Amino acid sequence: MKLIIGNKNYSSWSLRAWLAARAGGIGFEEIRIPLFIPGSREHILSHSPSGKVPCLIDHGLTVWDSLAICEYLAEKAPQLWPADPAARAVGRAVSAEMHAGFQNLRQRMGMNIRKDYAGHGRTPEVEADIARITAIWNDCRKRFGQGGPYLFGAFSIADAMYAPVCFRFQTYAVKPEGAAGDYLATMLADPHMQAWQQAALAETEIIPAEDVYG
Ligand SMILES: N[C@@H](CCC(=O)N[C@@H](CS)C(=O)NCC(=O)O)C(=O)O
């Protein structure tokens, strides 16, 4: 299995699929394509029909889009979704909400692991996104989190979907209160998250359009 990803410092969508594969114990060859440099679009298109990363290739089958890849991985590692149908339904709902929403947070607080952008980006619209994410995390932890420290107890695709938000909260020094704050600490200490972060810190490529706050 091959997983095509972008720069680890910047590519939030790539992180989701990579983390789900790692957490699911699924072996893969990583192909990292630095984004927005000459030739990168052609390189991505040679693997991914959407021209976007992440993209998974498994024995000739190509799956693009981070959430579709996570679902495909869960076919091989069913523990990536909660076993309980109600928890699984809510896990899919909060994952879909992340996938389709939080545009203000995405625009103003781009993932940029190497930077310290404490205090930047806090518009009222971003504050509303932060409040909704905090409510989701608190709700999942309270209703479904008994079996472990992640949103649904054990690590699930929902955690993979919110992983880039965790790095964003670290970069922009967003500190959610209560159980959501504990959950953020758990995610940032997760060994796979740490491995991704170390690799991001070691990268040298700069995407000027992403380094918006200096
Ligand atoms: N909905 C897609 C979005 C993927 C996406 O936008 N990827 C960005 C990088 S994080 C990309 O490939 N950008 C390169 C480009 O647009 O040329 C997913 O979930 O995978």
CSV table of C-alpha atoms and ligand atoms in Angstrom, one decimal:
chain,number,residue,atom,x,y,z
A,1,MET,CA,0.0,0.0,0.0
A,2,LYS,CA,1.3,3.5,-0.9
A,3,LEU,CA,0.2,6.7,0.7
A,4,ILE,CA,0.9,9.9,-1.1
A,5,ILE,CA,1.1,12.9,1.2
A,6,GLY,CA,2.2,16.6,1.2
A,7,ASN,CA,4.6,18.5,3.5
A,8,LYS,CA,4.2,17.3,7.1
A,9,ASN,CA,4.4,20.8,8.4
A,10,TYR,CA,1.5,22.1,6.3
A,11,SER,CA,-0.6,19.3,4.9
A,12,SER,CA,-3.5,18.9,7.3
A,13,TRP,CA,-5.5,16.6,5.0
A,14,SER,CA,-2.5,14.3,4.6
A,15,LEU,CA,-2.1,14.0,8.4
A,16,ARG,CA,-5.5,12.5,8.8
A,17,ALA,CA,-5.0,9.5,6.5
A,18,TRP,CA,-1.4,9.0,7.6
A,19,LEU,CA,-2.5,8.9,11.3
A,20,ALA,CA,-5.4,6.6,10.7
A,21,ALA,CA,-3.1,4.1,8.9
A,22,ARG,CA,-0.5,4.3,11.6
A,23,ALA,CA,-3.0,4.0,14.4
A,24,GLY,CA,-4.7,1.1,12.6
A,25,GLY,CA,-1.4,-0.8,12.4
A,26,ILE,CA,-1.6,-0.8,8.6
A,27,GLY,CA,1.8,-0.9,6.9
A,28,PHE,CA,2.3,1.5,4.0
A,29,GLU,CA,5.0,3.1,1.9
A,30,GLU,CA,5.0,6.8,2.3
A,31,ILE,CA,5.5,9.0,-0.8
A,32,ARG,CA,5.9,12.7,0.3
A,33,ILE,CA,5.5,15.3,-2.4
A,34,PRO,CA,6.4,18.9,-1.3
A,35,LEU,CA,3.5,21.1,-2.3
A,36,PHE,CA,3.4,24.3,-4.4
A,37,ILE,CA,6.8,24.0,-6.0
A,38,PRO,CA,7.5,23.6,-9.8
A,39,GLY,CA,6.5,20.1,-10.8
A,40,SER,CA,4.6,19.2,-7.7
A,41,ARG,CA,1.2,19.4,-9.3
A,42,GLU,CA,2.3,17.1,-12.2
A,43,HIS,CA,3.8,14.7,-9.6
A,44,ILE,CA,0.6,14.6,-7.6
A,45,LEU,CA,-1.5,14.1,-10.7
A,46,SER,CA,0.7,11.1,-11.7
A,47,HIS,CA,-0.8,9.3,-8.6
A,48,SER,CA,-4.0,11.2,-7.7
A,49,PRO,CA,-6.7,11.9,-10.2
A,50,SER,CA,-8.0,14.9,-8.1
A,51,GLY,CA,-4.6,16.5,-8.1
A,52,LYS,CA,-4.7,16.6,-4.3
A,53,VAL,CA,-3.1,14.7,-1.5
A,54,PRO,CA,-3.6,12.5,0.4
A,55,CYS,CA,-4.1,9.6,-2.0
A,56,LEU,CA,-3.9,5.9,-1.2
A,57,ILE,CA,-2.9,3.2,-3.7
A,58,ASP,CA,-3.6,-0.4,-2.8
A,59,HIS,CA,-2.9,-3.1,-5.4
A,60,GLY,CA,-3.9,-0.9,-8.3
A,61,LEU,CA,-6.9,0.6,-6.5
A,62,THR,CA,-6.6,4.4,-6.0
A,63,VAL,CA,-8.5,6.1,-3.2
A,64,TRP,CA,-8.3,9.9,-2.9
A,65,ASP,CA,-9.8,12.2,-0.2
A,66,SER,CA,-8.8,11.9,3.4
A,67,LEU,CA,-12.2,10.7,4.7
A,68,ALA,CA,-12.6,8.1,2.0
A,69,ILE,CA,-9.1,6.8,2.7
A,70,CYS,CA,-9.9,6.6,6.4
A,71,GLU,CA,-13.1,4.6,5.6
A,72,TYR,CA,-11.1,2.3,3.3
A,73,LEU,CA,-8.5,1.8,6.1
A,74,ALA,CA,-11.3,0.9,8.5
A,75,GLU,CA,-12.4,-1.9,6.2
A,76,LYS,CA,-9.0,-3.4,7.0
A,77,ALA,CA,-8.8,-2.3,10.6
A,78,PRO,CA,-12.4,-2.2,11.9
A,79,GLN,CA,-11.2,-1.0,15.3
A,80,LEU,CA,-10.7,2.4,13.7
A,81,TRP,CA,-14.4,3.0,14.3
A,82,PRO,CA,-16.1,2.5,17.7
A,83,ALA,CA,-17.8,-0.9,18.0
A,84,ASP,CA,-21.0,0.5,19.4
A,85,PRO,CA,-23.4,1.6,16.6
A,86,ALA,CA,-24.5,4.8,18.4
A,87,ALA,CA,-20.9,5.8,19.1
A,88,ARG,CA,-20.0,4.9,15.5
A,89,ALA,CA,-22.8,7.1,14.2
A,90,VAL,CA,-21.8,10.1,16.3
A,91,GLY,CA,-18.1,9.4,15.3
A,92,ARG,CA,-19.1,9.6,11.6
A,93,ALA,CA,-21.2,12.8,12.3
A,94,VAL,CA,-18.4,14.7,14.0
A,95,SER,CA,-15.9,13.5,11.3
A,96,ALA,CA,-18.2,14.7,8.5
A,97,GLU,CA,-18.7,18.0,10.3
A,98,MET,CA,-15.0,18.4,10.4
A,99,HIS,CA,-14.5,17.4,6.8
A,100,ALA,CA,-17.1,19.8,5.5
A,101,GLY,CA,-16.9,22.7,8.0
A,102,PHE,CA,-14.8,25.1,10.1
A,103,GLN,CA,-13.8,27.2,7.1
A,104,ASN,CA,-13.0,30.2,9.2
A,105,LEU,CA,-10.6,28.2,11.4
A,106,ARG,CA,-9.0,26.6,8.4
A,107,GLN,CA,-8.5,29.9,6.7
A,108,ARG,CA,-7.2,31.9,9.6
A,109,MET,CA,-5.4,29.2,11.5
A,110,GLY,CA,-3.7,27.1,8.8
A,111,MET,CA,-1.7,24.1,10.1
A,112,ASN,CA,1.9,25.2,10.5
A,113,ILE,CA,3.6,23.0,13.1
A,114,ARG,CA,6.9,24.8,13.0
A,115,LYS,CA,5.5,28.2,13.9
A,116,ASP,CA,4.5,29.9,17.2
A,117,TYR,CA,1.5,32.0,16.2
A,118,ALA,CA,0.1,32.5,19.7
A,119,GLY,CA,-2.9,34.8,19.6
A,120,HIS,CA,-3.1,35.2,15.9
A,121,GLY,CA,-6.3,34.5,13.9
A,122,ARG,CA,-8.8,35.0,16.7
A,123,THR,CA,-11.7,36.6,14.7
A,124,PRO,CA,-15.2,36.2,16.1
A,125,GLU,CA,-15.9,33.6,13.4
A,126,VAL,CA,-12.9,31.6,14.4
A,127,GLU,CA,-13.9,31.9,18.0
A,128,ALA,CA,-17.2,30.4,17.0
A,129,ASP,CA,-15.5,27.5,15.3
A,130,ILE,CA,-13.2,26.9,18.4
A,131,ALA,CA,-16.3,26.9,20.6
A,132,ARG,CA,-18.1,24.3,18.5
A,133,ILE,CA,-15.0,22.1,18.3
A,134,THR,CA,-14.6,22.4,22.1
A,135,ALA,CA,-18.3,21.4,22.5
A,136,ILE,CA,-17.8,18.4,20.3
A,137,TRP,CA,-14.7,17.2,22.1
A,138,ASN,CA,-16.4,17.7,25.6
A,139,ASP,CA,-19.5,15.9,24.4
A,140,CYS,CA,-17.7,12.9,22.9
A,141,ARG,CA,-15.4,12.5,25.9
A,142,LYS,CA,-18.4,12.7,28.3
A,143,ARG,CA,-20.7,10.4,26.4
A,144,PHE,CA,-18.4,7.9,24.8
A,145,GLY,CA,-14.9,8.3,26.2
A,146,GLN,CA,-15.0,5.9,29.1
A,147,GLY,CA,-12.7,3.3,27.6
A,148,GLY,CA,-9.7,5.5,27.0
A,149,PRO,CA,-8.4,9.0,26.5
A,150,TYR,CA,-9.5,9.6,22.9
A,151,LEU,CA,-12.9,11.0,21.7
A,152,PHE,CA,-14.5,7.6,21.7
A,153,GLY,CA,-12.2,5.9,24.3
A,154,ALA,CA,-9.8,4.1,22.0
A,155,PHE,CA,-8.3,6.0,19.1
A,156,SER,CA,-10.7,6.2,16.1
A,157,ILE,CA,-11.0,8.0,12.8
A,158,ALA,CA,-12.7,10.9,14.6
A,159,ASP,CA,-9.4,11.6,16.3
A,160,ALA,CA,-7.6,11.4,13.0
A,161,MET,CA,-10.0,13.9,11.5
A,162,TYR,CA,-9.5,16.4,14.4
A,163,ALA,CA,-5.7,15.8,14.6
A,164,PRO,CA,-4.8,18.8,12.4
A,165,VAL,CA,-7.0,21.0,14.7
A,166,CYS,CA,-4.8,19.8,17.6
A,167,PHE,CA,-1.7,21.0,15.9
A,168,ARG,CA,-3.4,24.3,15.0
A,169,PHE,CA,-4.4,24.8,18.7
A,170,GLN,CA,-0.8,24.2,19.7
A,171,THR,CA,0.5,26.7,17.1
A,172,TYR,CA,-2.1,29.4,17.9
A,173,ALA,CA,-2.1,28.7,21.7
A,174,VAL,CA,-5.8,27.8,21.8
A,175,LYS,CA,-6.4,26.3,25.2
A,176,PRO,CA,-9.9,24.6,25.5
A,177,GLU,CA,-11.2,24.2,29.0
A,178,GLY,CA,-12.0,21.0,30.8
A,179,ALA,CA,-12.1,17.5,29.2
A,180,ALA,CA,-11.4,19.1,25.8
A,181,GLY,CA,-8.1,20.5,27.2
A,182,ASP,CA,-7.1,17.0,28.5
A,183,TYR,CA,-8.0,15.5,25.2
A,184,LEU,CA,-5.8,18.0,23.3
A,185,ALA,CA,-2.9,17.1,25.6
A,186,THR,CA,-3.5,13.4,24.9
A,187,MET,CA,-3.5,14.0,21.2
A,188,LEU,CA,-0.3,16.1,21.3
A,189,ALA,CA,1.4,13.4,23.3
A,190,ASP,CA,0.3,10.5,21.1
A,191,PRO,CA,3.4,8.7,19.7
A,192,HIS,CA,2.2,8.9,16.1
A,193,MET,CA,1.4,12.6,16.4
A,194,GLN,CA,4.8,13.1,17.9
A,195,ALA,CA,6.5,11.2,15.0
A,196,TRP,CA,4.6,13.4,12.5
A,197,GLN,CA,5.6,16.5,14.4
A,198,GLN,CA,9.3,15.5,14.6
A,199,ALA,CA,9.3,15.0,10.8
A,200,ALA,CA,7.5,18.3,10.3
A,201,LEU,CA,10.1,20.1,12.4
A,202,ALA,CA,12.9,18.5,10.3
A,203,GLU,CA,11.4,19.7,7.0
A,204,THR,CA,13.0,22.8,5.3
A,205,GLU,CA,10.5,23.7,2.6
A,206,ILE,CA,8.7,26.9,3.0
A,207,ILE,CA,5.3,27.7,1.5
A,208,PRO,CA,5.2,31.5,1.8
A,209,ALA,CA,1.4,31.7,1.3
A,210,GLU,CA,1.0,29.6,4.5
A,211,ASP,CA,3.5,31.5,6.7
A,212,VAL,CA,1.0,34.4,6.9
A,213,TYR,CA,1.8,35.7,10.3
A,214,GLY,CA,5.6,36.0,9.8
B,1,LIG,N1,-11.0,17.0,0.5
B,1,LIG,C1,-9.7,16.6,0.2
B,1,LIG,C2,-8.8,17.9,0.2
B,1,LIG,C3,-7.4,17.6,-0.1
B,1,LIG,C4,-6.5,18.8,-0.3
B,1,LIG,O1,-7.0,19.9,-0.4
B,1,LIG,N2,-5.2,18.6,-0.2
B,1,LIG,C5,-4.2,19.7,-0.4
B,1,LIG,C6,-3.1,19.6,0.6
B,1,LIG,S1,-3.5,19.6,2.3
B,1,LIG,C7,-3.6,19.6,-1.8
B,1,LIG,O2,-3.4,18.6,-2.3
B,1,LIG,N3,-3.2,20.8,-2.3
B,1,LIG,C8,-2.4,20.8,-3.5
B,1,LIG,C9,-3.0,21.6,-4.6
B,1,LIG,O3,-4.2,22.0,-4.5
B,1,LIG,O4,-2.4,21.7,-5.7
B,1,LIG,C10,-9.3,15.5,1.2
B,1,LIG,O5,-9.9,15.4,2.3
B,1,LIG,O6,-8.3,14.8,1.0
